[in-house]
C-alpha positions as MATLAB code, in Angstrom:
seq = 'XXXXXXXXXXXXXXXXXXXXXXXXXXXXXXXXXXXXXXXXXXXXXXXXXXXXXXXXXXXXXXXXXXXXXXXXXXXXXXXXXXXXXXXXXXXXXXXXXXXXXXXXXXXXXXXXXXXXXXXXXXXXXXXXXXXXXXXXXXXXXXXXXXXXXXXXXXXXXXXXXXXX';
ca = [
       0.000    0.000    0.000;
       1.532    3.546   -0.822;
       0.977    6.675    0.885;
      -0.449    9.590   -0.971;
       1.463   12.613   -1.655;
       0.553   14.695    0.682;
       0.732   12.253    3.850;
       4.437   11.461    2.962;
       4.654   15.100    2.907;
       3.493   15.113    6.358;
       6.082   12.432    7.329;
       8.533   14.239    5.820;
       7.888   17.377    7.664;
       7.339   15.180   11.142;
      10.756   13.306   10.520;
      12.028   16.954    9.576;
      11.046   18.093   13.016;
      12.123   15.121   15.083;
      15.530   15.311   13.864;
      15.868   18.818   14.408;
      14.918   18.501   17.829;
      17.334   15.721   18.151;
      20.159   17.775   16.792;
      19.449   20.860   18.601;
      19.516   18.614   22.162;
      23.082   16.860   21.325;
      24.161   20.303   20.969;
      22.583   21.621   24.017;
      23.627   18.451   25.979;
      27.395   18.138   24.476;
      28.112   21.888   24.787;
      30.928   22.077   27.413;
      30.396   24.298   31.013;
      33.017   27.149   31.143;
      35.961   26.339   32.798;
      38.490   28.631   35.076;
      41.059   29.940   33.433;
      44.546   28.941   34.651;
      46.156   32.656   34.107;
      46.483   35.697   36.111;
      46.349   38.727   33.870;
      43.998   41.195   34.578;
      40.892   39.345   32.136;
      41.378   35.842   33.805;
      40.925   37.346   37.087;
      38.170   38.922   35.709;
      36.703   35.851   33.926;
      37.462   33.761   37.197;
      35.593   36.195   39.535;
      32.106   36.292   37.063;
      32.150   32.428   36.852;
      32.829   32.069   40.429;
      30.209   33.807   41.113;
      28.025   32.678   39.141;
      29.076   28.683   40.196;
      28.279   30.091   43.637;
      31.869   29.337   44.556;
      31.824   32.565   46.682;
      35.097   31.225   48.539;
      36.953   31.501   44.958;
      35.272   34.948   44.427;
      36.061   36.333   47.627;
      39.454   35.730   46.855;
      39.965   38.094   43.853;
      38.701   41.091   45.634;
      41.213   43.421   46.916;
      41.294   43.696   50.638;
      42.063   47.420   50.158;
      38.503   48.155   49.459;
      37.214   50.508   51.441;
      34.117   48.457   52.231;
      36.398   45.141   52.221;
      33.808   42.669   53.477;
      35.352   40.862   56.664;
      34.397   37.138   55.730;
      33.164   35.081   52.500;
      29.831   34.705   54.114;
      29.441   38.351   54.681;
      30.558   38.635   50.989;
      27.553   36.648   49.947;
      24.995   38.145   51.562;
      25.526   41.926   50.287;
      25.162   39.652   46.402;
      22.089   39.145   45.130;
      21.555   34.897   44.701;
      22.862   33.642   41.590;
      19.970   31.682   41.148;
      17.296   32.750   42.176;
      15.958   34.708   38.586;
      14.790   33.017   35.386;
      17.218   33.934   32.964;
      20.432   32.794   31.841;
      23.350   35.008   31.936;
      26.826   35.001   29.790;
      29.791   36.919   30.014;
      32.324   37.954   27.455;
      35.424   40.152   28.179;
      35.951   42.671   25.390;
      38.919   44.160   26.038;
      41.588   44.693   28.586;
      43.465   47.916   29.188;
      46.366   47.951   31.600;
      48.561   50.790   32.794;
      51.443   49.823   35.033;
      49.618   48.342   38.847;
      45.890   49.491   37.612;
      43.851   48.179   34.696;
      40.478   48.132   33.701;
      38.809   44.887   31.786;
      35.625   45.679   29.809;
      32.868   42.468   29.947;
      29.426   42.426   27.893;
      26.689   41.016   30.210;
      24.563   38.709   27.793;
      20.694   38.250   30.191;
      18.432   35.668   28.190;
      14.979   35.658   30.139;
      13.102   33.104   30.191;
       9.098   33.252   29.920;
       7.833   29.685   28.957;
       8.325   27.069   26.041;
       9.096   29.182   23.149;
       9.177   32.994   24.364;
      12.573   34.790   25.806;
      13.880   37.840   25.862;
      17.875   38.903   25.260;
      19.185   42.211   27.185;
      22.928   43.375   26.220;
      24.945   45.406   28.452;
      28.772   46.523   28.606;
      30.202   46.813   32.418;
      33.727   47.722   33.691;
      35.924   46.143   36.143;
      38.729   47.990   37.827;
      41.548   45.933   39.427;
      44.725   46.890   41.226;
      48.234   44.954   41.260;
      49.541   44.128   44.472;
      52.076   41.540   45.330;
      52.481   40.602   41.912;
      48.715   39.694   41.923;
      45.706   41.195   40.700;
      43.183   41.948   42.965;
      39.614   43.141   41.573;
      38.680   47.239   43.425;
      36.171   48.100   41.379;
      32.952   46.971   39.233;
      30.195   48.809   37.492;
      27.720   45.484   37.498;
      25.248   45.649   40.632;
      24.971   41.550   40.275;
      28.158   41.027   40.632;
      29.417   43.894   43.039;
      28.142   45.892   46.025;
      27.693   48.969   46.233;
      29.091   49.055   50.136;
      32.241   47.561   49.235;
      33.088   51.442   47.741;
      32.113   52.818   51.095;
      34.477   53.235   53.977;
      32.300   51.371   56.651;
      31.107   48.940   54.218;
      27.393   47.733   54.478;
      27.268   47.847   58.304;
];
């Protein structure tokens, strides 16, 4: 018995569909996590910091900042509670680092904030944003001072005093 025309059109375009899906799951499933990076020039401390914080690996965060902030929170668990929790919004967030500008102990590495929300099956919205992070050498290591990204910084960490 043979199929008409237009219902092995209609397999065609349900076989279409299933091995899209397929293909587009391998590729979300095989993709690889972002990994630290092993350097310490002013963008890999950078890089290390965002993921960090986004892993929730505030130990590893709390590391890179500079204890010469004026608002230099006292303990890693103090750190994380003047951050808002990494996962507690639907959306998806990526980082890229732009460029990196450094002038003997100071430098300044530029990151675009990538924000995919996510509102059901098939409907998301993408927000873009550029931020700046300031970081200072000292010790022969840098250490991050300054950040213009209210996710990933405090605002009391400018502040002599801090957040008390």
């Amino acid at each position: 018995m043979r199929l008409p025309a237009s219902d092995r059109f209609l397999v065609g375009i349900i076989g279409g569909s299933v091995l899209l899906i397929v293909i587009a799951m391998v590729i979300v499933l095989t993709r690889a996590a972002p990994e630290y990076r092993a350097g310490n020039e002013p963008a890999d401390v950078v890089f290390n910091y965002l993921l960090a914080i986004q892993r929730g690996d505030y130990e590893r965060a709390y590391s890179f900042l500079s204890p010469t902030l004026p608002g230099y929170p006292q303990s890693v668990q103090e750190m994380r509670s003047q951050l808002p929790p990494a996962d507690a919004t639907n959306e998806d967030i990526s980082f890229t680092i732009i460029r990196s500008q450094t002038e003997g102990d100071k430098a300044m590495v530029e990151v675009r904030e990538t924000i995919v929300y996510r509102s059901g099956l098939f409907g998301s919205n993408t927000a873009t944003s550029v931020f700046i992070v300031g970081l200072q050498r000292r010790d022969g290591a840098w250490r991050l001072i300054s950040c213009t990204n209210w996710r990933m910084w405090s605002w009391c960490w400018d502040q002599e005093g801090g957040c008390r």
